[in-house]
Coordinates of C-alpha atoms and ligand atoms in Angstrom, one line a residue:
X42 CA -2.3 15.6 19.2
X43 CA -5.7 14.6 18.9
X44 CA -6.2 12.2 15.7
X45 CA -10.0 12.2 14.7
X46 CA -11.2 9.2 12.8
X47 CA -12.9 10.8 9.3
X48 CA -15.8 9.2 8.4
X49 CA -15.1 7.7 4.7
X50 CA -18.1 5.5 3.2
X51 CA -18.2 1.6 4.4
X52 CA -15.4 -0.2 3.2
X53 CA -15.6 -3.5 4.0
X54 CA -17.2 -5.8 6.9
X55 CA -15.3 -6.5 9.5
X56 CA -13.2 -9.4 9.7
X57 CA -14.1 -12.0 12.7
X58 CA -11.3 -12.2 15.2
X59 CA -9.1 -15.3 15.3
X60 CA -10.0 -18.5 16.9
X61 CA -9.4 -18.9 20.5
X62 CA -6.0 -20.9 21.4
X63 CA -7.3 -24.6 21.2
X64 CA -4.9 -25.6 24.2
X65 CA -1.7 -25.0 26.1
X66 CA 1.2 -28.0 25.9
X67 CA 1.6 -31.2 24.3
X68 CA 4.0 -31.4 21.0
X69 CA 2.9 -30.6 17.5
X70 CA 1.5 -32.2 15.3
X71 CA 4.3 -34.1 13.6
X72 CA 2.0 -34.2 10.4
X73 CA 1.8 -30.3 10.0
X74 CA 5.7 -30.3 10.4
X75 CA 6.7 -33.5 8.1
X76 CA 8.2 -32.8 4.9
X77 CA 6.1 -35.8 3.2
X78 CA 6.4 -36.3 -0.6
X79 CA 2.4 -35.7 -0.6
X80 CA 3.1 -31.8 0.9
X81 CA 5.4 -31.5 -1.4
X82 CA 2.6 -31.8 -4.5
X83 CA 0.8 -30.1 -2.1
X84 CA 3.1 -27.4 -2.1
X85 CA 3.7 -27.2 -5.6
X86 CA -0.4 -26.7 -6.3
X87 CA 0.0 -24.4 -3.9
X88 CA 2.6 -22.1 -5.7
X89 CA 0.3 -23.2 -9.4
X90 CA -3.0 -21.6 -7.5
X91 CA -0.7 -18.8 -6.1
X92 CA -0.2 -18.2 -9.5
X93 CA -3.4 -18.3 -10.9
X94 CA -4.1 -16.2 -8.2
X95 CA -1.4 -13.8 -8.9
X96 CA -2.3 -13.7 -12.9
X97 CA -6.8 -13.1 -12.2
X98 CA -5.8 -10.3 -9.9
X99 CA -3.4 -8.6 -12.1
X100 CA -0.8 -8.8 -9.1
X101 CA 1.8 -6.7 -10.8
X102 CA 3.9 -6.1 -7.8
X103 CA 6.1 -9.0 -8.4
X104 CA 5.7 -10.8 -5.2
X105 CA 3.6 -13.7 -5.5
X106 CA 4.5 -13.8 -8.8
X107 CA 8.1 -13.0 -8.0
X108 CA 7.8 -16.1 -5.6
X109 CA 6.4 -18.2 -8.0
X110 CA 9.2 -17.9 -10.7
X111 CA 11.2 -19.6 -7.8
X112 CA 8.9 -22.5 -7.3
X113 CA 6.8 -20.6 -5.9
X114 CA 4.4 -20.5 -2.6
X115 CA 1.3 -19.6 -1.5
X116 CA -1.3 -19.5 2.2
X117 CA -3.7 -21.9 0.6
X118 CA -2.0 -24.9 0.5
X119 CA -2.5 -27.4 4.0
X120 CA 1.7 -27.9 4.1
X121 CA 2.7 -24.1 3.3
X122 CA 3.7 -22.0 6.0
X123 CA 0.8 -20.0 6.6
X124 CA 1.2 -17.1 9.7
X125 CA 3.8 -14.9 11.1
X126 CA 3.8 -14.9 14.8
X127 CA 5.8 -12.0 15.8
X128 CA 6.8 -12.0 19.7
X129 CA 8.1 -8.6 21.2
X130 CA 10.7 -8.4 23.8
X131 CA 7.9 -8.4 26.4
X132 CA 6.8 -11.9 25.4
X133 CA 10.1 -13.9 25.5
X134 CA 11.5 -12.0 28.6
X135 CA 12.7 -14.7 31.0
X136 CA 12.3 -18.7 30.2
X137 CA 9.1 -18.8 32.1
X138 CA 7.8 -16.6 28.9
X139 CA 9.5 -18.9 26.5
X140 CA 7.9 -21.8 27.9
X141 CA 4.5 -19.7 27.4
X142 CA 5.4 -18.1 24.2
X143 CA 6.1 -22.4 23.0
X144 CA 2.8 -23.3 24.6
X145 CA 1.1 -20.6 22.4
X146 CA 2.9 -22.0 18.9
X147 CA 1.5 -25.5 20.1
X148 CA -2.0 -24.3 20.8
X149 CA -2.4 -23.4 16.7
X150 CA -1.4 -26.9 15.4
X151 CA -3.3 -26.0 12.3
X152 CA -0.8 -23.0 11.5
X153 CA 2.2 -23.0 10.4
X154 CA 3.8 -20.5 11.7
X155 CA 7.3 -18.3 11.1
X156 CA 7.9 -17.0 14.2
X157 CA 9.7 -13.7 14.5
X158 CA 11.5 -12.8 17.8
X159 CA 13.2 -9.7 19.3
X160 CA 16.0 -9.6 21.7
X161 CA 14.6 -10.8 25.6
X162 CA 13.1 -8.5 28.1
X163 CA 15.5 -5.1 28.0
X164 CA 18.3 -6.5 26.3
X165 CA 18.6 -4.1 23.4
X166 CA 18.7 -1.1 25.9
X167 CA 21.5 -3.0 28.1
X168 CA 24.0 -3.6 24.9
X169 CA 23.8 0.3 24.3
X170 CA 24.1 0.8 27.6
X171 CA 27.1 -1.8 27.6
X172 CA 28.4 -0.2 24.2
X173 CA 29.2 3.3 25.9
X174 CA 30.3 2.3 28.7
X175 CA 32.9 0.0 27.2
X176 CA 33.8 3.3 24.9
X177 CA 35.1 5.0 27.9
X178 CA 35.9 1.7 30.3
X179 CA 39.5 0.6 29.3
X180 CA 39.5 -3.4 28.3
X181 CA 40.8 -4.7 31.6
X182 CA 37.4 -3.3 33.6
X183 CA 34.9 -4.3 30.4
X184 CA 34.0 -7.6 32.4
X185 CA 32.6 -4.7 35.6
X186 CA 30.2 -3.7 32.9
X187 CA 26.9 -4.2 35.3
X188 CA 24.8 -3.9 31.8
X189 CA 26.8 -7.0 30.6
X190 CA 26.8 -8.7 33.3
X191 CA 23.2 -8.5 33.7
X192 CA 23.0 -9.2 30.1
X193 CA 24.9 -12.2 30.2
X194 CA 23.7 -13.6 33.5
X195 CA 19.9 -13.1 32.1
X196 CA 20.9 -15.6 29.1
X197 CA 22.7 -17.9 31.1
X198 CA 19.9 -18.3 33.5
X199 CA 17.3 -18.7 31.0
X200 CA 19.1 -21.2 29.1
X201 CA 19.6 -23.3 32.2
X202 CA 15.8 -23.1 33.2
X203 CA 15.1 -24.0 30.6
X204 CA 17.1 -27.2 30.9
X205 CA 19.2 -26.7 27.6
X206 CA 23.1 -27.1 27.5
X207 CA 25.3 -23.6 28.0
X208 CA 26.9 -24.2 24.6
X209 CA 23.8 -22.5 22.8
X210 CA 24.4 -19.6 24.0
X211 CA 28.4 -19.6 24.5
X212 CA 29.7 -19.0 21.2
X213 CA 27.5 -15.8 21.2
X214 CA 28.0 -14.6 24.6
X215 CA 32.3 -14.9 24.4
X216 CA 31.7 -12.9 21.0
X217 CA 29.9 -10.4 22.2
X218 CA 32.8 -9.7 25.3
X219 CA 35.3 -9.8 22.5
X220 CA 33.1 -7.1 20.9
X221 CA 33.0 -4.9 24.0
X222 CA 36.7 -5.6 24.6
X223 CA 37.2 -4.3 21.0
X224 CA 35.1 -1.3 21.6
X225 CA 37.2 -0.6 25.0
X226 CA 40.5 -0.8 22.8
X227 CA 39.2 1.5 19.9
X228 CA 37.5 3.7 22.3
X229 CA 35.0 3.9 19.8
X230 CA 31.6 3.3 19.2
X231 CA 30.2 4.0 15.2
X232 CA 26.6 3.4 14.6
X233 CA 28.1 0.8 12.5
X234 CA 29.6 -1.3 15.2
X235 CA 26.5 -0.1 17.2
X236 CA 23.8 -2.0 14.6
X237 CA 26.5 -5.1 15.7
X238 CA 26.5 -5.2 18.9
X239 CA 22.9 -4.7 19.5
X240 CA 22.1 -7.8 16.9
X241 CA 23.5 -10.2 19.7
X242 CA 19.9 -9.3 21.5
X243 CA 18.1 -11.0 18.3
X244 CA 20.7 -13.7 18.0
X245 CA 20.9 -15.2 21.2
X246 CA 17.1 -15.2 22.0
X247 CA 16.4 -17.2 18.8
X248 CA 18.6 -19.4 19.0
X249 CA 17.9 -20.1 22.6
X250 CA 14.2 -20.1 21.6
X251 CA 14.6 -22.1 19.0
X252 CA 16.8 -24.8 20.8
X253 CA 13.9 -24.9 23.6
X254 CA 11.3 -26.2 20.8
X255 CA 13.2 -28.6 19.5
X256 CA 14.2 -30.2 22.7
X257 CA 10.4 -30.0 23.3
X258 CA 9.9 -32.0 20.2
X259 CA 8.5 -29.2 18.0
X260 CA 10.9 -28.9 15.0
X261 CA 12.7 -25.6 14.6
X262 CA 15.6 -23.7 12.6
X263 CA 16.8 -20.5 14.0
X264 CA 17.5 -17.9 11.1
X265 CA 19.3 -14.6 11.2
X266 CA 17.6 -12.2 8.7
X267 CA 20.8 -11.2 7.7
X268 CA 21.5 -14.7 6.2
X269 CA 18.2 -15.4 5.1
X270 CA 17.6 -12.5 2.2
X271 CA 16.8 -9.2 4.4
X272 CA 18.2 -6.4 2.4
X273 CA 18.8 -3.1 3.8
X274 CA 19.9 0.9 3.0
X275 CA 23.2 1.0 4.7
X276 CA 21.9 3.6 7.1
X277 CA 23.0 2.1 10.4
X278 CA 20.5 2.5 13.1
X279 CA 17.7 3.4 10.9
X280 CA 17.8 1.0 7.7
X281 CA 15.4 0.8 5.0
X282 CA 14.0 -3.1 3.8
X283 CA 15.2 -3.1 -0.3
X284 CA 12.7 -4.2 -2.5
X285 CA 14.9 -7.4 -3.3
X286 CA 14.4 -8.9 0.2
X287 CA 11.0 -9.8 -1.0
X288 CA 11.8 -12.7 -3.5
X289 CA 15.2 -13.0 -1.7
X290 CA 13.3 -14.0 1.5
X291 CA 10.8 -15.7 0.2
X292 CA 12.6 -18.1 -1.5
X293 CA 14.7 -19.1 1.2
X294 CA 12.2 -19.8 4.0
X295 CA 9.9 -21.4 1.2
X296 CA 12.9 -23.5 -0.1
X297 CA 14.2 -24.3 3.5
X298 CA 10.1 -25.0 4.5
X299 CA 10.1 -27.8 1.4
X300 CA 13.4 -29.2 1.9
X301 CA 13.0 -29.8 5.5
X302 CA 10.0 -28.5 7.4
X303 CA 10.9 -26.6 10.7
X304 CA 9.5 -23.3 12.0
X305 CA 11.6 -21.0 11.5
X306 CA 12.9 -18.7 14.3
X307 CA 13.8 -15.4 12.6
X308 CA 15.5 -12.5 14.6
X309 CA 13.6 -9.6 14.5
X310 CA 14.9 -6.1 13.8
X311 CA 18.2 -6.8 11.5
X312 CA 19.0 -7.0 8.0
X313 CA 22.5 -6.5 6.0
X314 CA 23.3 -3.6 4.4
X315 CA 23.9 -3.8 0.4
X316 CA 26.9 -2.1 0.1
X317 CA 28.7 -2.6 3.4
X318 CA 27.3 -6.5 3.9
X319 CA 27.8 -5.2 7.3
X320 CA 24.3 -6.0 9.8
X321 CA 22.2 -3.2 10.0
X322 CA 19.2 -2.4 12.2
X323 CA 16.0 -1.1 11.3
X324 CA 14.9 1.1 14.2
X325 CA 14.1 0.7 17.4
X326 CA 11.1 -1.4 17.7
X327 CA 11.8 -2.9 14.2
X328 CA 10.5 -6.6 14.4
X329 CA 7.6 -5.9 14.0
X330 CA 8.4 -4.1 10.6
X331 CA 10.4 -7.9 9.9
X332 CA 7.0 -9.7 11.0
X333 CA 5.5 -7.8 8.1
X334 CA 7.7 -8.1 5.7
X335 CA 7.9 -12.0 5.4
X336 CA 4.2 -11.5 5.9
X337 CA 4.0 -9.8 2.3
X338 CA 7.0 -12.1 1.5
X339 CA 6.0 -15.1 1.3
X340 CA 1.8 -13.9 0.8
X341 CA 0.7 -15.5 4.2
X342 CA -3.0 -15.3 5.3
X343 CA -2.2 -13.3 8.5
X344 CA 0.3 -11.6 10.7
X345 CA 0.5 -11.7 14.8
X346 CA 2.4 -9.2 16.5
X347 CA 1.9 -10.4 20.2
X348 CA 2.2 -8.0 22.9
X349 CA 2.2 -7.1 26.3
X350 CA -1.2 -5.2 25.9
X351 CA -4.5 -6.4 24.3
X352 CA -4.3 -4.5 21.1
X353 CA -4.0 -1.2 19.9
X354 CA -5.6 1.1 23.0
X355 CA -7.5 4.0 23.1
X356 CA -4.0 5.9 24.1
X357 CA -1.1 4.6 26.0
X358 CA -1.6 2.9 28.9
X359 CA 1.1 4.3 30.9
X360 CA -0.9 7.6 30.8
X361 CA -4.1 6.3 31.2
X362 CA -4.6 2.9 32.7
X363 CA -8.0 2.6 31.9
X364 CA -7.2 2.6 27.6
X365 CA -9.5 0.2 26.1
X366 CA -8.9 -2.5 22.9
X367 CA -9.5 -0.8 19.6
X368 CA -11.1 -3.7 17.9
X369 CA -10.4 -2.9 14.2
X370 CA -8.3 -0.4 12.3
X371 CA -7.1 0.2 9.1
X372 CA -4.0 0.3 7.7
X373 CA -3.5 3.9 7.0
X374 CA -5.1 4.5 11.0
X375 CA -2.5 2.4 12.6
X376 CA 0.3 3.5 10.5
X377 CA -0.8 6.9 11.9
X378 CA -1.1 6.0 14.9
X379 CA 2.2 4.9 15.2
X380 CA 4.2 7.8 13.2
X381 CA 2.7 10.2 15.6
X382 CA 3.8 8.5 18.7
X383 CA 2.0 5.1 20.0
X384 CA 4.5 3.0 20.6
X385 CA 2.7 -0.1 20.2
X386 CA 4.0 -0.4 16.5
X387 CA 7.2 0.2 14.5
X388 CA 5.6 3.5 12.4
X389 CA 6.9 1.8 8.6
X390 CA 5.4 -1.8 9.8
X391 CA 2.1 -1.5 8.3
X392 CA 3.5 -0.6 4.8
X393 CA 4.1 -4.2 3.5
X394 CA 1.0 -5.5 5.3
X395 CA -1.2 -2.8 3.3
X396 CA 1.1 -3.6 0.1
X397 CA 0.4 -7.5 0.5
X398 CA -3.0 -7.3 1.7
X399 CA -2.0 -9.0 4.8
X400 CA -4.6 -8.5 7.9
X401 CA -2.6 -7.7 11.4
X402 CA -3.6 -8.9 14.4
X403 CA -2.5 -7.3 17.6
X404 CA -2.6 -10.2 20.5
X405 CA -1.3 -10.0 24.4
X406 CA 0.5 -13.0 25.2
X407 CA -0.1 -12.8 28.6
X408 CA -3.8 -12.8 27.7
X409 CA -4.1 -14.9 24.4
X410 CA -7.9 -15.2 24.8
X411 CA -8.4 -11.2 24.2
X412 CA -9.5 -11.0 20.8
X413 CA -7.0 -8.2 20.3
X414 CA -6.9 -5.6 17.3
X415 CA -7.4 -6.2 13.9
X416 CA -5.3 -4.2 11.4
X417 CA -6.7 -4.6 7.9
X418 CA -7.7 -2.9 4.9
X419 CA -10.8 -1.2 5.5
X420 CA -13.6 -1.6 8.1
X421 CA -16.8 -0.4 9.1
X422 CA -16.5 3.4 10.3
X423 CA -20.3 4.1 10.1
X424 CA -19.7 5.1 14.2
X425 CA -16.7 6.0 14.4
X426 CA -15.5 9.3 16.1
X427 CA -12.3 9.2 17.8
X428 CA -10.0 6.3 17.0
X429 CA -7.1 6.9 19.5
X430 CA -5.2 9.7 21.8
X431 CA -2.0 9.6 21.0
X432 CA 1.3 11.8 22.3
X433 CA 4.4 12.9 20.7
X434 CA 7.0 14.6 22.5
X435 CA 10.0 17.1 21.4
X436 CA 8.3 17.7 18.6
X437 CA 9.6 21.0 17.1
X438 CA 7.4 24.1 15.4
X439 CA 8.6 26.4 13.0
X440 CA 6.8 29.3 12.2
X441 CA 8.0 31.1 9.3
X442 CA 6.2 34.7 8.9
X443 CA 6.7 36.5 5.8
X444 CA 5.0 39.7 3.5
X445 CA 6.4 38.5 0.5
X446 CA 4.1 35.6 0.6
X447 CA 1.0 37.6 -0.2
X448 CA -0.7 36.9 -3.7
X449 CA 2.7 35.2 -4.5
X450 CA 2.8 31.4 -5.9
X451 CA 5.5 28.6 -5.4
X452 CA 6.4 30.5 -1.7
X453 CA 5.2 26.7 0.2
X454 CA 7.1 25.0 -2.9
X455 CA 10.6 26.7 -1.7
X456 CA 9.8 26.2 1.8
X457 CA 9.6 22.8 1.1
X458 CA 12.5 22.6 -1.4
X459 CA 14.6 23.6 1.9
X460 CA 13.3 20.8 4.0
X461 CA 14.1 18.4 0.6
X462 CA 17.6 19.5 0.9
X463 CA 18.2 19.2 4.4
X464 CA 16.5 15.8 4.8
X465 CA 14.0 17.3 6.8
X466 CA 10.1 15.4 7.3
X467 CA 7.6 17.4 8.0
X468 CA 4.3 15.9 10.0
X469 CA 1.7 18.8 10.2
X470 CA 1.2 21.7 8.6
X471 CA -0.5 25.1 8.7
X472 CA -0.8 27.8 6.3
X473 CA -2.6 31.2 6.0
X474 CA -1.6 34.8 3.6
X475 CA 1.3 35.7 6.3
X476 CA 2.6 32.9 7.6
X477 CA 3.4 28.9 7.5
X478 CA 3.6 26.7 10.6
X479 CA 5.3 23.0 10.2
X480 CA 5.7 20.5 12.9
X481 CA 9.1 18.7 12.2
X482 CA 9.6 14.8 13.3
X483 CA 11.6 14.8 16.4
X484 CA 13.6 12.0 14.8
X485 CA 15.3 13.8 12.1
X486 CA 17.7 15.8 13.4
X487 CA 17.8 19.4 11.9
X488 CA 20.1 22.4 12.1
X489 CA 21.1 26.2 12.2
X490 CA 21.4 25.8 8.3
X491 CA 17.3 25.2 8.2
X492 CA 16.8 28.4 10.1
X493 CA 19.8 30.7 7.5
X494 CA 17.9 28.6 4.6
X495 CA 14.0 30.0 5.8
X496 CA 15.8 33.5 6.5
X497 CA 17.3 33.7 2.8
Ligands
ADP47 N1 -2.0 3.2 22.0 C1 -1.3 2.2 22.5 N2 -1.8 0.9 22.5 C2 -1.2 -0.1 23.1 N3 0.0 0.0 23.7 C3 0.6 1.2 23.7 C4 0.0 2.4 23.2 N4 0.8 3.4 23.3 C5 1.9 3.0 23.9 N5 1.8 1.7 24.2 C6 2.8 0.8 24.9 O1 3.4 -0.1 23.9 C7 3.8 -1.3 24.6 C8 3.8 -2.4 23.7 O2 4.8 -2.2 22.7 P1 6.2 -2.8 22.8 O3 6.9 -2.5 24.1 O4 6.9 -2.5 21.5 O5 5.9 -4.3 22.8 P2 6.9 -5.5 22.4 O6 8.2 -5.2 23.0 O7 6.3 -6.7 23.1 O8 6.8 -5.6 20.9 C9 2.7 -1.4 25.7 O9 3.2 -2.1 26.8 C10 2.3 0.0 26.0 O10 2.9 0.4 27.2
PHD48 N1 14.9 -5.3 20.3 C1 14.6 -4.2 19.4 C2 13.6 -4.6 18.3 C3 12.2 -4.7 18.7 O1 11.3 -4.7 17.9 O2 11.9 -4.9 20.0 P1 10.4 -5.0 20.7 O3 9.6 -5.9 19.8 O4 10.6 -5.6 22.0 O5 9.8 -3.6 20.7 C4 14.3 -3.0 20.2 O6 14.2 -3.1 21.4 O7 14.0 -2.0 19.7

C-alpha cells in the first residue's frame, strides 16, 4: 500500500532534534539521583506548577491532574523524572549491548530517565518456541529443549560478562523450567499460561539490567509493570492498557522516585489483567506501547524508543537497504504507519503520546549520534509528498456485489453491523452503486459465519 502524505496547512515548526550524547562512561551524577530534602520541595513545586499547569490548560483528562491529587508530579521540576528511554530487544541483546545501552543512560546526566526494557535479543520468540515444544515433549526430555537451553545459556553468559553473581538471574531461570515442566505435564499451553511464560523475557533482562547499573554505581530499581499499576483487558496475548494504570502508575514510580531516587527498570510489554490478576501481554512488540504510556503517565517532556535503525525509514529496510530517516512525523502518520505494517512501532503506541502531548523520538543505539525521527503533534508538511512505503501481508479482500444496493440507504450500515458482531476491523474501503470492497486486518481472525452473514 502506498500511504501518500496529504498536504494539511502548517501546523507547527519543527521541533530541534535532541542533543548529542555528551559522553560514553563514568557514573552518574550522584546529585541528579540523591533523594535530598531540597528535591523534595523541588518536587513538590513541581507537582503545584503541574497543577497550575493542568488548571490554565483546562487539562480535563485527569492525568496531570489525576497525578497531582496524589502528590502530584510534573517534567519541570530539576529532581522529577523527566524521559522514558525505551530500549528494544535489539539494544540489550547480549552484555556487550548492556554495557552500551548503560553508557547511553550515563551520557544524559541531566535526564532522569525511566527506562523501559524488552526481553534480550530473540528471547520472546525462543519461550514460544520453548512453550510448544514442552506441550508435546514429556517432562523428563523438557531440559533437551534447544530453545531453553539457548535461552538459559544466553542469560547465564550475559550475567557472568557482565561480572554480576548467578543468583540474579536464578530464581527466574529455575521458575521458568518449573513452568515448562508444568506445561510438559498438562500438555497444555493456554494463551493464559502463554502471556506467563513469555513475561520471563521482560523479567530477567531488567533485573539483570538493572543489577549491572547498580554495580556500576548508577542507582537502579527493577519494576515489573505488573506490580507497579499496569492495568490490562484480560485478553491474553493481545491486552488493552485500562484507563486506571495512568494515576495507578504514576503514583508509584513518582512515590517510589521521592522516597528513594533510583531509575527505574520497567519491563516492557506486560501488564495484569483486572479480573484474572493473571500477567497479560500487550502484543508483540508492546514496550514500546509501555514506553508511552508512563510517558503520558507521569506527563514527562519526551519519549525515546531506541532502535536498531535510525528512525522511522522511508520503508523497511529489509526490502530496501537504501530507506532513508524520516526526520519528523506526526502522530496520526506514525500511528499509520505502523497499523498498516512497519514494524518499527507497536500500531496502539502513539495513542497515549498524542493523548499526553508527549513528542517521540526514534534513536538507533548503535548509532546514538543520528538525530533519528521525531514523532510529535504536527510539523511542517509544506513539501511533503510521500511520507513512507509501507507493506502488509495476508491481508484479506472482500468484495460483496449486490443489486439491491442501488438507490437504497443503510446497505454500508448493515455491512458494517456484520463486521460489529463478528469482531471484525476493517482497514480500507471502497464503495461504488453495485458493489463494496473492504480490506480486513490480517490480525483478527474471521470466519465462514462473515461470509453466510454478507450472503443473508
Ligand atoms: N519503515 C521502517 N522504518 C524503520 N524500521 C523498520 C521499518 N519497517 C520495518 N522496520 C524494521 O523494524 C526494526 C526495528 O523494530 P524492532 O525490531 O521492533 O526494534 P526493537 O526490537 O529494537 O524495538 C528494524 O530493524 C527494521 O528491520
Ligand atoms: N519482547 C516482546 C516485546 C517487545 O516490544 O519487543 P521489541 O521491543 O524487541 O520489539 C516482543 O518480542 O514482542
Amino acid at each position: 500500500a502506498l500511504r501518500f502524505a496529504a498536504t494539511p496547512p502548517r501546523l507547527a515548526a519543527p521541533i530541534p532534534p535532541t542533543s548529542a550524547p555528551r559522553a560514553h562512561g563514568g557514573v552518574a551524577r550522584a546529585g541528579a539521583l540523591g533523594g535530598t530534602r531540597r528535591g523534595r520541595r523541588l518536587a513538590m513545586a513541581a507537582a503545584d506548577s503541574a497543577r497550575c499547569r493542568a488548571k490554565r490548560e483546562g487539562d480535563g483528562d485527569g492525568v496531570i491532574a489525576g497525578v497531582a491529587v496524589h502528590g502530584g508530579t510534573g517534567a519541570e521540576g530539576e529532581d522529577q523524572l523527566s524521559v522514558v528511554m525505551k530500549f528494544g530487544g535489539s539494544s540489550v541483546s547480549s552484555a556487550a549491548r548492556m554495557k552500551e545501552v548503560a553508557g547511553l543512560i550515563q551520557a544524559f546526566p541531566e535526564e532522569r530517565p525511566v527506562v523501559v526494557l524488552s526481553a534480550m535479543g530473540k528471547t520472546t520468540n525462543l519461550l514460544l518456541l520453548a512453550g510448544e515444544k514442552a506441550v508435546g515433549c514429556g517432562v523428563t526430555r523438557v531440559s533437551e529443549i534447544e530453545e531453553w537451553n539457548m535461552l538459559r545459556d544466553l542469560h547465564i553468559k550475559t550475567v557472568d560478562e557482565l561480572g554480576l553473581p548467578r543468583s540474579v538471574i536464578h530464581a527466574k531461570l529455575d521458575e521458568l523450567e518449573q513452568l515448562l515442566k508444568g506445561v510438559a505435564m498438562m500438555k497444555e499451553l493456554t494463551l493464559r499460561s502463554t502471556d506467563y511464560l513469555v513475561s520471563f523475557g521482560e523479567c530477567m533482562s531488567t533485573r539483570v539490567f538493572a543489577a549491572y547499573l547498580n554495580q556500576i554505581g548508577v542507582k537502579a530499581r527493577q519494576c515489573d509493570a505488573f506490580d507497579i499499576g499496569f492495568i490490562t483487558t484480560d485478553d491474553f496475548g493481545n491486552a488493552e492498557i485500562l484507563e486506571a494504570t495512568y494515576p495507578a502508575v504514576a503514583k508509584r514510580l513518582h512515590g517510589d522516585w521521592i522516597r528513594d531516587p533510583a531509575i527505574p527498570i520497567v519491563t516492557g510489554f506486560l501488564g495484569k489483567g483486572w479480573k484474572s490478576g493473571a500477567v497479560t501481554t500487550l502484543g508483540r512488540g508492546g514496550s514500546d506501547l509501555t514506553a508511552t504510556t508512563i510517558g503520558k503517565a507521569l506527563g514527562l517532556r519526551e519519549i525515546q524508543v531506541w532502535k536498531d535503525v535510525d528512525g522511522v525509514l522511508t520503508c523497511d529496510p529489509n526490502i530496501y537497504p537504501n530507506a532513508r530517516t524520516v526526520p519528523y512525523l506526526t502522530f496520526d502518520e506514525a500511528a499509520e504507519l505502523a497499523y498498516f505494517g512497519a514494524q518499527v512501532l507497536h500500531p496502539q503506541s502513539m495513542r497515549p503520546a498524542r493523548e499526553g502531548d508527549i513528542p517521540v523520538r526514534v534513536k538507533n543505539s548503535y548509532n546514538p549520534k543520528a538525530p533519528g525521527t521525531l514523532i510529535a503533534k504536527g510539523r511542517d508538511m509544506d513539501k511533503v509528498v510521500l511520507t513512507s512505503i509501507v507493506l502488509k501481508s495476508n491481508v484479506t479482500m472482500l468484495d460483496i456485489v449486490s443489486t439491491r444496493m442501488l438507490g437504497q440507504f443503510g446497505f454500508l450500515a448493515k455491512v458494517f453491523s456484520i463486521f460489529e458482531d463478528l469482531g471484525i476491523s476493517v482497514d480500507c474501503v471502497a464503495t461504488s452503486e453495485v458493489s463494496i470492497s473492504v480490506s480486513l486486518d490480517p490480525s483478527k481472525i474471521w470466519s465462514r459465519e462473515l461470509i453466510q452473514q454478507a450472503r443473508a
